[in-house]
Amino acid sequence: MRFLAALLFWLVTTAALAVAVPVSWAQTNVVSEDGYASLAATAAKDPQLQEAMASELTTQITALAADNGYDLANTELVGGVTSAYTANAGFPGQFAQANRIAHRWMFTDSVRHDPGSDDRWLVDIAPMLRDDSLRQTLGDLNLDVPETLTVPITVPESSSLRPGELMVLSTWGPLASIGVCVVTGVFALLTLASARSRGKALAALGVSALLVGAAGWAGLEVGRRYIDDALNKTTGDIRQVADVMVGVAQASLHHWLNLTLAVGGVLLVFGIVVSMLGGMRRSD
């Protein structure tokens, strides 16, 4: 009976851990606005993203100049300016700030109830265009940069995303991540308490973490094609930006899964050692 209880608690612990790892990662890095901004700042250090954003900024500067009566025929010069800007140390922070509006578009209802909003996922690049380094390098152009200049990430006809669609995650995500972690911890302790051998129970919990980590890696590989389908709904240079950000997000989740595997390995070895020491004491 005690063995069956320990087995049941172990199975629940494993299932809860399989939910806790991705849910906690998503809450920390995607649902949280600050976490998403930090992810964007990390992605902004990638040369491919910098190149794509430089191209997009060149396009927007040229359009703004035309609206103000200037003809910027030498787009290569403007491209050199924007490339220098995206390569400087201040760009990641500004890129992160610009992406906050993209996060709010999906996770809050402020955009959904804005009559001027549309059904495209948007990112605000106005803070970047107002950067002093861009203004100084471009010279005396009197570019009237608006307070908000949004660039569409998704194409309306090809995307099912709608403003505020994930607001429920921002509301319940923190509670869900805390709750599932508490459940995992409680059932892990119940597994230890109900097992006849603490060493074997620790080793079994280590196996749980190893299974979850390995399953997470396999799940990411299987899900890559669905991620690619989602990326295909982006447009222009933003497609490359989105690709880099997804790559950074995957690397972050891989890191969490690696930590899970490492903890599992430690628990497994520790449990085996404890079991061996216990067996030696009983034999004496």
Coordinates of C-alpha atoms in Angstrom, one line a residue:
M1 CA 0.0 0.0 0.0
R2 CA 2.8 2.4 0.9
F3 CA 4.5 1.6 -2.4
L4 CA 1.3 2.3 -4.4
A5 CA 0.9 5.6 -2.6
A6 CA 4.5 6.6 -3.3
L7 CA 4.1 5.5 -7.0
L8 CA 0.9 7.6 -7.3
F9 CA 2.6 10.7 -5.7
W10 CA 5.6 10.2 -8.0
L11 CA 3.4 10.1 -11.1
V12 CA 1.6 13.3 -10.0
T13 CA 4.9 15.0 -9.3
T14 CA 6.2 14.1 -12.7
A15 CA 3.1 15.4 -14.5
A16 CA 3.0 18.6 -12.4
L17 CA 6.7 19.2 -13.1
A18 CA 6.1 18.7 -16.9
V19 CA 3.6 21.6 -16.6
A20 CA 5.5 23.7 -14.2
V21 CA 8.7 24.1 -16.3
P22 CA 7.1 25.5 -19.5
V23 CA 4.4 27.5 -17.6
S24 CA 7.0 29.1 -15.3
W25 CA 9.2 29.9 -18.3
A26 CA 6.4 31.4 -20.3
Q27 CA 5.3 33.5 -17.3
T28 CA 8.8 34.8 -16.7
N29 CA 9.8 35.4 -20.3
V30 CA 6.6 35.9 -22.4
V31 CA 3.6 36.8 -20.3
S32 CA 5.5 39.2 -18.1
E33 CA 6.0 42.5 -19.9
D34 CA 9.4 43.1 -18.3
G35 CA 10.4 39.5 -19.1
Y36 CA 9.4 40.0 -22.7
A37 CA 11.3 43.3 -22.9
S38 CA 14.4 41.5 -21.5
L39 CA 14.1 38.8 -24.1
A40 CA 13.8 41.5 -26.8
A41 CA 16.9 43.2 -25.4
T42 CA 18.9 39.9 -25.6
A43 CA 17.7 39.3 -29.2
A44 CA 18.7 42.9 -30.2
K45 CA 22.4 41.9 -29.7
D46 CA 22.1 39.5 -32.6
P47 CA 23.7 40.9 -35.8
Q48 CA 20.9 39.5 -38.0
L49 CA 18.3 41.3 -36.0
Q50 CA 20.4 44.5 -36.1
E51 CA 20.7 44.3 -39.8
A52 CA 16.9 43.7 -40.3
M53 CA 16.0 46.6 -38.0
A54 CA 18.5 48.9 -39.8
S55 CA 16.7 48.1 -43.0
E56 CA 13.3 48.8 -41.5
L57 CA 14.5 52.0 -39.9
T58 CA 15.9 53.1 -43.3
T59 CA 12.5 52.5 -44.9
Q60 CA 10.7 54.5 -42.2
I61 CA 13.2 57.4 -42.3
T62 CA 12.9 57.6 -46.0
A63 CA 9.1 57.7 -45.8
L64 CA 9.2 60.3 -43.0
A65 CA 11.6 62.5 -45.1
A66 CA 9.3 62.3 -48.1
D67 CA 6.4 63.3 -45.9
N68 CA 8.4 66.4 -44.8
G69 CA 9.3 67.4 -48.3
Y70 CA 12.8 65.8 -48.5
D71 CA 14.0 63.4 -51.1
L72 CA 16.6 61.0 -49.6
A73 CA 17.9 59.6 -52.8
N74 CA 21.0 58.2 -51.2
T75 CA 19.4 55.4 -49.2
E76 CA 22.8 53.7 -48.8
L77 CA 23.9 56.7 -46.7
V78 CA 20.8 56.4 -44.5
G79 CA 21.4 52.6 -44.3
G80 CA 24.9 53.2 -43.0
V81 CA 23.6 55.5 -40.4
T82 CA 20.9 53.1 -39.2
S83 CA 23.3 50.2 -39.2
A84 CA 25.7 52.2 -37.0
Y85 CA 22.8 52.9 -34.7
T86 CA 21.6 49.4 -34.3
A87 CA 25.1 48.2 -33.6
N88 CA 25.7 50.7 -30.7
A89 CA 25.3 49.7 -27.1
G90 CA 22.1 51.7 -26.5
F91 CA 20.1 49.9 -29.2
P92 CA 19.1 46.8 -27.2
G93 CA 17.4 48.9 -24.5
Q94 CA 15.5 51.0 -27.0
F95 CA 14.5 47.9 -29.0
A96 CA 13.2 46.4 -25.8
Q97 CA 11.2 49.5 -25.0
A98 CA 9.8 49.6 -28.5
N99 CA 8.6 46.0 -28.2
R100 CA 6.5 46.8 -25.1
I101 CA 3.6 48.0 -27.3
A102 CA 3.7 44.7 -29.1
H103 CA 3.4 42.9 -25.8
R104 CA 0.5 45.2 -24.7
W105 CA -1.2 44.6 -28.0
M106 CA -1.6 40.9 -27.1
F107 CA -1.8 40.8 -23.3
T108 CA -3.9 43.9 -22.3
D109 CA -7.2 45.3 -23.3
S110 CA -5.9 48.9 -23.7
V111 CA -5.3 48.4 -27.4
R112 CA -8.4 46.3 -28.0
H113 CA -10.7 49.1 -26.9
D114 CA -8.8 51.8 -28.9
P115 CA -11.0 52.8 -31.8
G116 CA -7.9 53.7 -33.8
S117 CA -6.3 50.2 -33.5
D118 CA -6.6 47.5 -36.2
D119 CA -6.2 43.8 -36.2
R120 CA -2.5 43.7 -36.9
W121 CA 0.2 42.9 -34.3
L122 CA 2.2 46.2 -34.1
V123 CA 5.6 47.3 -32.8
D124 CA 6.4 51.0 -32.0
I125 CA 9.6 52.2 -33.5
A126 CA 9.2 55.9 -32.8
P127 CA 11.5 55.9 -29.8
M128 CA 14.3 54.5 -32.0
L129 CA 13.8 57.2 -34.7
R130 CA 14.0 59.9 -32.0
D131 CA 17.4 58.7 -30.9
D132 CA 20.0 61.5 -30.7
S133 CA 22.6 59.5 -32.7
L134 CA 20.2 59.2 -35.6
R135 CA 19.3 62.9 -35.6
Q136 CA 22.8 64.1 -35.3
T137 CA 24.1 61.8 -38.0
L138 CA 21.3 62.6 -40.5
G139 CA 22.0 66.3 -40.1
D140 CA 19.5 69.1 -40.1
L141 CA 16.5 67.2 -41.5
N142 CA 13.4 68.5 -39.7
L143 CA 11.8 65.0 -39.5
D144 CA 8.5 65.2 -37.7
V145 CA 8.6 61.9 -35.8
P146 CA 5.2 61.2 -34.2
E147 CA 4.8 60.1 -30.6
T148 CA 3.9 56.6 -31.9
L149 CA 5.0 55.1 -35.2
T150 CA 3.8 51.5 -35.4
V151 CA 5.0 48.9 -37.8
P152 CA 2.8 45.8 -38.5
I153 CA 4.3 42.5 -37.4
T154 CA 1.4 40.4 -38.8
V155 CA -0.6 40.6 -42.0
P156 CA -4.4 40.9 -41.1
E157 CA -5.6 38.5 -43.7
S158 CA -3.2 35.7 -42.7
S159 CA -3.3 36.0 -38.9
S160 CA -5.9 34.9 -36.4
L161 CA -4.4 37.0 -33.7
R162 CA -6.5 39.8 -32.2
P163 CA -5.7 42.6 -29.8
G164 CA -6.0 41.6 -26.2
E165 CA -6.5 37.9 -27.1
L166 CA -4.1 36.7 -24.5
M167 CA -5.2 39.0 -21.7
V168 CA -6.4 36.1 -19.7
L169 CA -2.8 34.8 -19.5
S170 CA -1.6 38.1 -18.0
T171 CA -4.4 37.9 -15.5
W172 CA -4.1 34.3 -14.4
G173 CA -0.6 33.4 -15.5
P174 CA 1.2 34.5 -12.3
L175 CA -1.2 32.5 -10.1
A176 CA -1.0 29.5 -12.4
S177 CA 2.8 29.4 -12.4
I178 CA 2.9 29.7 -8.6
G179 CA 0.2 27.2 -8.1
V180 CA 1.7 24.5 -10.3
C181 CA 5.1 24.9 -8.7
V182 CA 3.5 24.6 -5.2
V183 CA 1.7 21.4 -6.4
T184 CA 4.9 20.0 -7.7
G185 CA 6.8 20.7 -4.5
V186 CA 4.0 19.3 -2.3
F187 CA 3.7 16.0 -4.2
A188 CA 7.5 15.7 -4.3
L189 CA 7.5 15.9 -0.5
L190 CA 4.6 13.4 -0.3
T191 CA 6.6 11.1 -2.5
L192 CA 9.6 11.3 -0.1
A193 CA 7.4 10.9 3.0
S194 CA 5.5 7.8 1.7
A195 CA 8.5 5.9 0.2
R196 CA 10.2 3.2 2.2
S197 CA 13.6 4.2 0.9
R198 CA 14.4 7.9 0.9
G199 CA 17.3 7.3 -1.5
K200 CA 15.2 5.5 -4.0
A201 CA 12.6 8.2 -3.7
L202 CA 15.2 10.9 -4.4
A203 CA 16.5 8.9 -7.4
A204 CA 12.9 8.6 -8.7
L205 CA 12.4 12.3 -8.5
G206 CA 15.6 12.7 -10.4
V207 CA 14.2 10.4 -13.1
S208 CA 11.1 12.7 -13.2
A209 CA 13.3 15.7 -13.9
L210 CA 15.2 13.9 -16.5
L211 CA 12.1 12.7 -18.2
V212 CA 10.6 16.2 -18.2
G213 CA 13.8 17.8 -19.5
A214 CA 14.1 15.2 -22.3
A215 CA 10.4 15.5 -23.2
G216 CA 10.7 19.3 -23.4
W217 CA 13.6 19.1 -25.8
A218 CA 11.7 16.6 -28.0
G219 CA 8.6 18.8 -27.8
L220 CA 10.4 21.8 -29.0
E221 CA 11.8 19.9 -32.0
V222 CA 8.4 18.7 -33.0
G223 CA 6.8 22.1 -32.5
R224 CA 9.3 23.9 -34.7
R225 CA 7.3 23.5 -37.8
Y226 CA 4.3 25.2 -36.1
I227 CA 6.5 28.0 -35.0
D228 CA 7.7 28.4 -38.6
D229 CA 4.1 28.6 -39.7
A230 CA 3.5 31.4 -37.3
L231 CA 6.6 33.2 -38.4
N232 CA 5.4 33.1 -42.0
K233 CA 2.5 35.4 -40.9
T234 CA 5.0 38.2 -40.3
T235 CA 6.0 40.6 -43.0
G236 CA 9.1 42.4 -44.5
D237 CA 12.2 42.9 -42.4
I238 CA 10.1 42.1 -39.3
R239 CA 10.1 38.5 -40.5
Q240 CA 13.8 38.3 -39.8
V241 CA 13.4 40.2 -36.5
A242 CA 10.7 37.7 -35.4
D243 CA 12.9 34.8 -36.4
V244 CA 15.7 35.9 -34.2
M245 CA 13.4 36.6 -31.3
V246 CA 11.9 33.1 -31.6
G247 CA 15.5 31.7 -31.7
V248 CA 16.4 33.6 -28.5
A249 CA 13.2 32.4 -26.8
Q250 CA 14.0 28.8 -27.8
A251 CA 17.5 29.1 -26.4
S252 CA 16.1 30.5 -23.2
L253 CA 13.7 27.5 -22.8
H254 CA 16.5 25.1 -23.7
H255 CA 18.4 26.6 -20.8
W256 CA 15.6 26.0 -18.4
L257 CA 15.3 22.4 -19.7
N258 CA 19.0 21.9 -19.3
L259 CA 18.8 23.1 -15.7
T260 CA 15.9 20.6 -15.2
L261 CA 18.1 17.8 -16.6
A262 CA 21.0 18.9 -14.4
V263 CA 18.9 18.9 -11.3
G264 CA 17.5 15.5 -12.3
G265 CA 21.0 14.1 -12.7
V266 CA 22.1 15.4 -9.3
L267 CA 19.0 14.0 -7.6
L268 CA 19.5 10.7 -9.3
V269 CA 23.1 10.3 -8.3
F270 CA 22.4 11.6 -4.8
G271 CA 19.6 9.2 -4.4
I272 CA 21.7 6.3 -5.5
V273 CA 24.5 7.3 -3.1
V274 CA 21.9 7.5 -0.2
S275 CA 20.5 4.1 -1.1
M276 CA 24.0 2.6 -1.2
L277 CA 24.9 4.1 2.2
G278 CA 21.6 2.9 3.7
G279 CA 22.2 -0.6 2.3
M280 CA 25.7 -0.6 3.8
R281 CA 24.4 0.4 7.2
R282 CA 21.7 -2.3 7.2
S283 CA 24.3 -4.9 6.2
D284 CA 26.5 -3.9 9.1

